[in-house]
PDB file of C-alpha atoms and ligand atoms in Angstrom:
ATOM      1  CA  MET A   1     -75.088 -53.589 -10.332  1.00  0.00           C
ATOM      2  CA  LYS A   2     -75.023 -54.561 -13.893  1.00  0.00           C
ATOM      3  CA  LEU A   3     -72.296 -54.055 -15.268  1.00  0.00           C
ATOM      4  CA  THR A   4     -70.852 -54.393 -19.479  1.00  0.00           C
ATOM      5  CA  ILE A   5     -67.362 -52.987 -20.798  1.00  0.00           C
ATOM      6  CA  VAL A   6     -67.394 -50.006 -23.131  1.00  0.00           C
ATOM      7  CA  GLU A   7     -65.369 -50.527 -25.982  1.00  0.00           C
ATOM      8  CA  TYR A   8     -64.281 -47.993 -28.674  1.00  0.00           C
ATOM      9  CA  PRO A   9     -64.935 -45.884 -31.001  1.00  0.00           C
ATOM     10  CA  ASP A  10     -67.717 -45.567 -28.453  1.00  0.00           C
ATOM     11  CA  LYS A  11     -68.421 -41.828 -27.860  1.00  0.00           C
ATOM     12  CA  ARG A  12     -68.780 -42.127 -24.475  1.00  0.00           C
ATOM     13  CA  LEU A  13     -65.054 -43.068 -23.456  1.00  0.00           C
ATOM     14  CA  ARG A  14     -64.300 -39.529 -24.792  1.00  0.00           C
ATOM     15  CA  LEU A  15     -66.154 -37.651 -22.219  1.00  0.00           C
ATOM     16  CA  LYS A  16     -64.072 -36.189 -19.106  1.00  0.00           C
ATOM     17  CA  SER A  17     -65.405 -37.756 -15.807  1.00  0.00           C
ATOM     18  CA  LYS A  18     -66.730 -35.307 -12.520  1.00  0.00           C
ATOM     19  CA  GLU A  19     -65.499 -35.147  -9.826  1.00  0.00           C
ATOM     20  CA  VAL A  20     -66.967 -37.780  -6.290  1.00  0.00           C
ATOM     21  CA  LYS A  21     -67.945 -35.788  -3.917  1.00  0.00           C
ATOM     22  CA  ASN A  22     -70.932 -38.247  -1.995  1.00  0.00           C
ATOM     23  CA  PHE A  23     -68.870 -41.257  -1.009  1.00  0.00           C
ATOM     24  CA  ASP A  24     -72.110 -43.504  -0.192  1.00  0.00           C
ATOM     25  CA  LYS A  25     -73.212 -46.721  -0.611  1.00  0.00           C
ATOM     26  CA  LYS A  26     -73.633 -45.630  -4.334  1.00  0.00           C
ATOM     27  CA  LEU A  27     -70.199 -45.131  -4.871  1.00  0.00           C
ATOM     28  CA  HIS A  28     -69.413 -48.818  -2.942  1.00  0.00           C
ATOM     29  CA  ASP A  29     -71.550 -50.977  -4.635  1.00  0.00           C
ATOM     30  CA  LEU A  30     -69.937 -49.088  -8.172  1.00  0.00           C
ATOM     31  CA  LEU A  31     -66.808 -49.791  -7.341  1.00  0.00           C
ATOM     32  CA  ASP A  32     -67.970 -53.601  -5.968  1.00  0.00           C
ATOM     33  CA  SER A  33     -68.902 -53.819  -9.398  1.00  0.00           C
ATOM     34  CA  MET A  34     -66.437 -53.001 -11.305  1.00  0.00           C
ATOM     35  CA  TYR A  35     -64.018 -55.447  -9.407  1.00  0.00           C
ATOM     36  CA  PRO A  36     -64.871 -59.006 -10.589  1.00  0.00           C
ATOM     37  CA  ILE A  37     -65.834 -57.414 -14.692  1.00  0.00           C
ATOM     38  CA  MET A  38     -62.286 -56.447 -14.001  1.00  0.00           C
ATOM     39  CA  MET A  39     -61.314 -60.372 -12.740  1.00  0.00           C
ATOM     40  CA  ASN A  40     -63.083 -61.462 -15.337  1.00  0.00           C
ATOM     41  CA  THR A  41     -61.911 -60.379 -18.334  1.00  0.00           C
ATOM     42  CA  ASN A  42     -58.661 -60.434 -17.350  1.00  0.00           C
ATOM     43  CA  GLY A  43     -57.646 -56.524 -16.574  1.00  0.00           C
ATOM     44  CA  ILE A  44     -55.302 -55.036 -14.167  1.00  0.00           C
ATOM     45  CA  GLY A  45     -56.845 -51.596 -14.278  1.00  0.00           C
ATOM     46  CA  LEU A  46     -60.053 -50.202 -15.582  1.00  0.00           C
ATOM     47  CA  ALA A  47     -61.600 -46.709 -14.865  1.00  0.00           C
ATOM     48  CA  ALA A  48     -65.649 -46.031 -14.082  1.00  0.00           C
ATOM     49  CA  ILE A  49     -65.639 -44.038 -17.929  1.00  0.00           C
ATOM     50  CA  GLN A  50     -65.404 -48.070 -19.207  1.00  0.00           C
ATOM     51  CA  VAL A  51     -68.116 -49.105 -17.729  1.00  0.00           C
ATOM     52  CA  ALA A  52     -70.493 -45.652 -18.236  1.00  0.00           C
ATOM     53  CA  GLN A  53     -69.825 -43.545 -15.132  1.00  0.00           C
ATOM     54  CA  ALA A  54     -68.380 -41.022 -15.913  1.00  0.00           C
ATOM     55  CA  ILE A  55     -66.951 -40.073 -12.140  1.00  0.00           C
ATOM     56  CA  ARG A  56     -63.223 -40.199 -11.503  1.00  0.00           C
ATOM     57  CA  VAL A  57     -63.182 -43.504 -10.485  1.00  0.00           C
ATOM     58  CA  LEU A  58     -60.503 -45.898 -10.966  1.00  0.00           C
ATOM     59  CA  ILE A  59     -59.174 -49.514  -9.569  1.00  0.00           C
ATOM     60  CA  LEU A  60     -55.791 -51.599 -10.581  1.00  0.00           C
ATOM     61  CA  ASN A  61     -54.504 -55.243  -9.009  1.00  0.00           C
ATOM     62  CA  ILE A  62     -51.038 -55.129 -10.348  1.00  0.00           C
ATOM     63  CA  PRO A  63     -49.709 -58.583 -10.352  1.00  0.00           C
ATOM     64  CA  ASP A  64     -46.635 -60.016  -7.989  1.00  0.00           C
ATOM     65  CA  GLU A  65     -43.473 -61.474  -8.882  1.00  0.00           C
ATOM     66  CA  GLU A  66     -45.264 -64.459 -10.109  1.00  0.00           C
ATOM     67  CA  GLY A  67     -47.534 -62.647 -12.151  1.00  0.00           C
ATOM     68  CA  GLU A  68     -50.624 -63.580  -9.899  1.00  0.00           C
ATOM     69  CA  GLN A  69     -53.281 -61.150  -8.906  1.00  0.00           C
ATOM     70  CA  HIS A  70     -54.253 -60.901  -5.366  1.00  0.00           C
ATOM     71  CA  GLN A  71     -57.064 -58.823  -3.950  1.00  0.00           C
ATOM     72  CA  GLU A  72     -55.401 -57.700  -0.997  1.00  0.00           C
ATOM     73  CA  ASN A  73     -53.482 -55.017  -3.927  1.00  0.00           C
ATOM     74  CA  LEU A  74     -56.450 -53.718  -5.004  1.00  0.00           C
ATOM     75  CA  LEU A  75     -56.503 -50.406  -5.267  1.00  0.00           C
ATOM     76  CA  GLU A  76     -59.733 -48.322  -5.183  1.00  0.00           C
ATOM     77  CA  ILE A  77     -58.541 -44.964  -6.253  1.00  0.00           C
ATOM     78  CA  ILE A  78     -61.364 -41.757  -6.431  1.00  0.00           C
ATOM     79  CA  ASN A  79     -60.057 -38.119  -7.502  1.00  0.00           C
ATOM     80  CA  PRO A  80     -56.889 -38.818  -8.206  1.00  0.00           C
ATOM     81  CA  VAL A  81     -54.127 -35.935  -8.790  1.00  0.00           C
ATOM     82  CA  ILE A  82     -50.408 -35.961  -9.906  1.00  0.00           C
ATOM     83  CA  SER A  83     -48.008 -33.792  -7.660  1.00  0.00           C
ATOM     84  CA  LYS A  84     -44.737 -35.342  -8.703  1.00  0.00           C
ATOM     85  CA  ARG A  85     -43.743 -37.143 -11.941  1.00  0.00           C
ATOM     86  CA  ALA A  86     -39.679 -37.530 -13.259  1.00  0.00           C
ATOM     87  CA  GLY A  87     -38.367 -40.118 -15.948  1.00  0.00           C
ATOM     88  CA  GLU A  88     -39.481 -42.024 -19.177  1.00  0.00           C
ATOM     89  CA  THR A  89     -40.083 -45.570 -20.062  1.00  0.00           C
ATOM     90  CA  VAL A  90     -41.928 -47.712 -22.673  1.00  0.00           C
ATOM     91  CA  TYR A  91     -44.264 -50.437 -22.233  1.00  0.00           C
ATOM     92  CA  GLN A  92     -46.680 -52.578 -24.763  1.00  0.00           C
ATOM     93  CA  GLU A  93     -49.772 -51.516 -23.352  1.00  0.00           C
ATOM     94  CA  GLY A  94     -53.654 -52.537 -24.624  1.00  0.00           C
ATOM     95  CA  CYS A  95     -56.654 -51.562 -22.640  1.00  0.00           C
ATOM     96  CA  LEU A  96     -59.888 -53.450 -21.836  1.00  0.00           C
ATOM     97  CA  SER A  97     -62.066 -51.162 -24.129  1.00  0.00           C
ATOM     98  CA  VAL A  98     -59.617 -51.469 -27.237  1.00  0.00           C
ATOM     99  CA  PRO A  99     -59.701 -55.629 -27.433  1.00  0.00           C
ATOM    100  CA  GLN A 100     -56.817 -57.272 -29.063  1.00  0.00           C
ATOM    101  CA  PHE A 101     -54.644 -54.205 -29.703  1.00  0.00           C
ATOM    102  CA  TYR A 102     -51.666 -54.218 -28.006  1.00  0.00           C
ATOM    103  CA  GLU A 103     -48.979 -50.881 -28.738  1.00  0.00           C
ATOM    104  CA  ASP A 104     -46.277 -49.428 -26.943  1.00  0.00           C
ATOM    105  CA  ILE A 105     -46.896 -46.270 -25.708  1.00  0.00           C
ATOM    106  CA  LYS A 106     -44.614 -43.887 -23.745  1.00  0.00           C
ATOM    107  CA  ARG A 107     -44.979 -42.634 -19.998  1.00  0.00           C
ATOM    108  CA  HIS A 108     -43.755 -41.209 -17.127  1.00  0.00           C
ATOM    109  CA  ALA A 109     -41.105 -43.723 -15.071  1.00  0.00           C
ATOM    110  CA  THR A 110     -41.958 -42.752 -11.717  1.00  0.00           C
ATOM    111  CA  LEU A 111     -44.883 -40.552  -9.972  1.00  0.00           C
ATOM    112  CA  THR A 112     -46.274 -38.932  -7.011  1.00  0.00           C
ATOM    113  CA  LEU A 113     -50.170 -39.857  -6.141  1.00  0.00           C
ATOM    114  CA  ASN A 114     -52.981 -38.015  -4.178  1.00  0.00           C
ATOM    115  CA  TYR A 115     -56.515 -39.437  -4.158  1.00  0.00           C
ATOM    116  CA  GLN A 116     -58.776 -40.152  -2.476  1.00  0.00           C
ATOM    117  CA  ASP A 117     -60.844 -44.094  -0.863  1.00  0.00           C
ATOM    118  CA  ARG A 118     -63.647 -44.888  -0.767  1.00  0.00           C
ATOM    119  CA  GLU A 119     -64.690 -43.474   2.523  1.00  0.00           C
ATOM    120  CA  GLY A 120     -63.284 -40.226   0.776  1.00  0.00           C
ATOM    121  CA  ASN A 121     -60.224 -40.257   3.287  1.00  0.00           C
ATOM    122  CA  THR A 122     -56.521 -38.627   1.852  1.00  0.00           C
ATOM    123  CA  LYS A 123     -54.231 -41.337   0.445  1.00  0.00           C
ATOM    124  CA  ASN A 124     -50.438 -40.185  -0.998  1.00  0.00           C
ATOM    125  CA  LEU A 125     -49.022 -42.907  -3.098  1.00  0.00           C
ATOM    126  CA  GLU A 126     -45.431 -43.157  -4.293  1.00  0.00           C
ATOM    127  CA  ALA A 127     -45.325 -45.786  -7.819  1.00  0.00           C
ATOM    128  CA  ASP A 128     -43.186 -46.772 -10.168  1.00  0.00           C
ATOM    129  CA  GLY A 129     -42.699 -49.826 -12.806  1.00  0.00           C
ATOM    130  CA  LEU A 130     -45.676 -50.863 -13.841  1.00  0.00           C
ATOM    131  CA  LEU A 131     -48.090 -49.242 -11.087  1.00  0.00           C
ATOM    132  CA  ALA A 132     -47.171 -45.978 -12.435  1.00  0.00           C
ATOM    133  CA  ILE A 133     -47.935 -47.232 -16.065  1.00  0.00           C
ATOM    134  CA  ALA A 134     -51.497 -47.978 -14.993  1.00  0.00           C
ATOM    135  CA  ILE A 135     -51.893 -44.985 -12.750  1.00  0.00           C
ATOM    136  CA  GLN A 136     -51.212 -43.006 -16.177  1.00  0.00           C
ATOM    137  CA  HIS A 137     -53.467 -44.687 -18.230  1.00  0.00           C
ATOM    138  CA  GLU A 138     -56.447 -45.321 -16.633  1.00  0.00           C
ATOM    139  CA  MET A 139     -56.376 -41.140 -15.865  1.00  0.00           C
ATOM    140  CA  ASP A 140     -56.583 -40.515 -19.600  1.00  0.00           C
ATOM    141  CA  HIS A 141     -59.476 -42.086 -19.539  1.00  0.00           C
ATOM    142  CA  LEU A 142     -60.482 -39.860 -16.749  1.00  0.00           C
ATOM    143  CA  GLU A 143     -60.040 -36.940 -20.075  1.00  0.00           C
ATOM    144  CA  GLY A 144     -61.644 -38.799 -22.187  1.00  0.00           C
ATOM    145  CA  ILE A 145     -58.111 -39.580 -23.522  1.00  0.00           C
ATOM    146  CA  LEU A 146     -57.559 -43.253 -24.867  1.00  0.00           C
ATOM    147  CA  PHE A 147     -54.189 -45.226 -25.639  1.00  0.00           C
ATOM    148  CA  ILE A 148     -54.275 -45.429 -29.122  1.00  0.00           C
ATOM    149  CA  ASP A 149     -54.532 -41.036 -29.205  1.00  0.00           C
ATOM    150  CA  LYS A 150     -51.178 -41.019 -28.661  1.00  0.00           C
ATOM    151  CA  LEU A 151     -49.944 -43.698 -31.006  1.00  0.00           C
ATOM    152  CA  SER A 152     -47.760 -41.743 -34.377  1.00  0.00           C
ATOM    153  CA  TYR A 153     -50.341 -41.593 -36.799  1.00  0.00           C
ATOM    154  CA  ALA A 154     -48.995 -44.444 -39.309  1.00  0.00           C
ATOM    155  CA  ARG A 155     -49.109 -46.425 -35.805  1.00  0.00           C
ATOM    156  CA  ARG A 156     -52.729 -45.074 -35.801  1.00  0.00           C
ATOM    157  CA  LYS A 157     -54.138 -45.331 -38.849  1.00  0.00           C
ATOM    158  CA  LYS A 158     -52.718 -48.690 -39.374  1.00  0.00           C
ATOM    159  CA  PHE A 159     -54.593 -49.456 -35.563  1.00  0.00           C
ATOM    160  CA  GLU A 160     -57.792 -48.203 -37.143  1.00  0.00           C
ATOM    161  CA  LYS A 161     -57.652 -50.711 -40.639  1.00  0.00           C
ATOM    162  CA  GLU A 162     -56.898 -53.702 -38.043  1.00  0.00           C
ATOM    163  CA  TYR A 163     -59.677 -52.490 -35.313  1.00  0.00           C
ATOM    164  CA  LYS A 164     -62.622 -52.471 -38.144  1.00  0.00           C
ATOM    165  CA  ARG A 165     -61.704 -55.875 -39.779  1.00  0.00           C
ATOM    166  CA  MET A 166     -61.156 -57.819 -36.226  1.00  0.00           C
ATOM    167  CA  GLN A 167     -64.737 -55.632 -35.246  1.00  0.00           C
ATOM    168  CA  LYS A 168     -66.092 -56.946 -39.186  1.00  0.00           C
ATOM    169  CA  GLU A 169     -65.075 -60.523 -37.542  1.00  0.00           C
ATOM    170  CA  ARG A 170     -66.418 -60.460 -33.909  1.00  0.00           C
ATOM    171  CA  LYS A 171     -69.744 -59.452 -35.202  1.00  0.00           C
ATOM    172  CA  ALA A 172     -69.683 -62.365 -37.816  1.00  0.00           C
ATOM    173  CA  SER A 173     -69.185 -65.328 -35.406  1.00  0.00           C
TER     174      SER A 173
HETATM  175  C1  QAP B   1     -54.505 -50.637 -18.495  1.00  0.00           C
HETATM  176  O1  QAP B   1     -54.888 -52.597 -19.255  1.00  0.00           O
HETATM  177  C2  QAP B   1     -52.938 -50.920 -18.745  1.00  0.00           C
HETATM  178  O2  QAP B   1     -57.318 -56.266 -25.067  1.00  0.00           O
HETATM  179  C3  QAP B   1     -54.730 -52.126 -18.383  1.00  0.00           C
HETATM  180  O3  QAP B   1     -58.337 -58.555 -25.297  1.00  0.00           O
HETATM  181  C4  QAP B   1     -52.410 -51.736 -19.703  1.00  0.00           C
HETATM  182  O4  QAP B   1     -56.037 -54.547 -18.119  1.00  0.00           O
HETATM  183  C5  QAP B   1     -52.022 -50.094 -17.483  1.00  0.00           C
HETATM  184  C6  QAP B   1     -56.789 -55.910 -21.242  1.00  0.00           C
HETATM  185  C7  QAP B   1     -51.261 -51.832 -19.849  1.00  0.00           C
HETATM  186  C8  QAP B   1     -50.920 -50.567 -17.992  1.00  0.00           C
HETATM  187  C9  QAP B   1     -49.788 -51.338 -18.979  1.00  0.00           C
HETATM  188  C10 QAP B   1     -56.929 -55.759 -22.420  1.00  0.00           C
HETATM  189  C11 QAP B   1     -57.951 -57.631 -21.817  1.00  0.00           C
HETATM  190  C12 QAP B   1     -56.757 -55.288 -20.418  1.00  0.00           C
HETATM  191  C13 QAP B   1     -57.183 -56.835 -23.841  1.00  0.00           C
HETATM  192  C14 QAP B   1     -56.063 -54.098 -18.961  1.00  0.00           C
HETATM  193  C15 QAP B   1     -57.937 -57.635 -24.028  1.00  0.00           C
HETATM  194  C16 QAP B   1     -57.725 -58.278 -22.589  1.00  0.00           C
HETATM  195  C17 QAP B   1     -55.870 -54.051 -20.159  1.00  0.00           C
HETATM  196 CO1   CO B   2     -57.741 -48.302 -20.509  1.00  0.00          CO
END
């Protein structure tokens, strides 16, 4: 499956992703294709809508203490629901669909996640740190929400201006 990353301001990023009902080969092919594109673009998280598939699927590969990503730490998360959330944390986020832009975003510090794996098995996960942040960021994608939507009016205006200038430069080169 050949995939490319959908970038802001593409309207497809605003779609609400649909629940996965069939845990079939098509889903497995999508998951298998999402992993290399995330790794090749230096991502730690990717939602299916970022590769133009509006279904409730996301993958995460959080780096270890040495900052290295290992395939055995890959999480494939389908139909996620947060059942508990607590605390507050701020982290400088980025997004593969909003290249070259990073801003501090406030999230819950810890959460409990219910989800399904690629076979449709029900799973539970307690998350904190970068994993908890990444889960919230990727789950926002399932609702058509981007991290830039959480900026103040002034910061968002600054972003729109910088991003437009950067896109012009990228087209020119
Ligand atoms: C979401 O983001 C996230 O601008 C995943 O040029 C962000 O993988 C989770 C990336 C922060 C937790 C904390 C962004 C790569 C990757 C860029 C990413 C870029 C190259 C973003
Ligand atoms: Co993102």
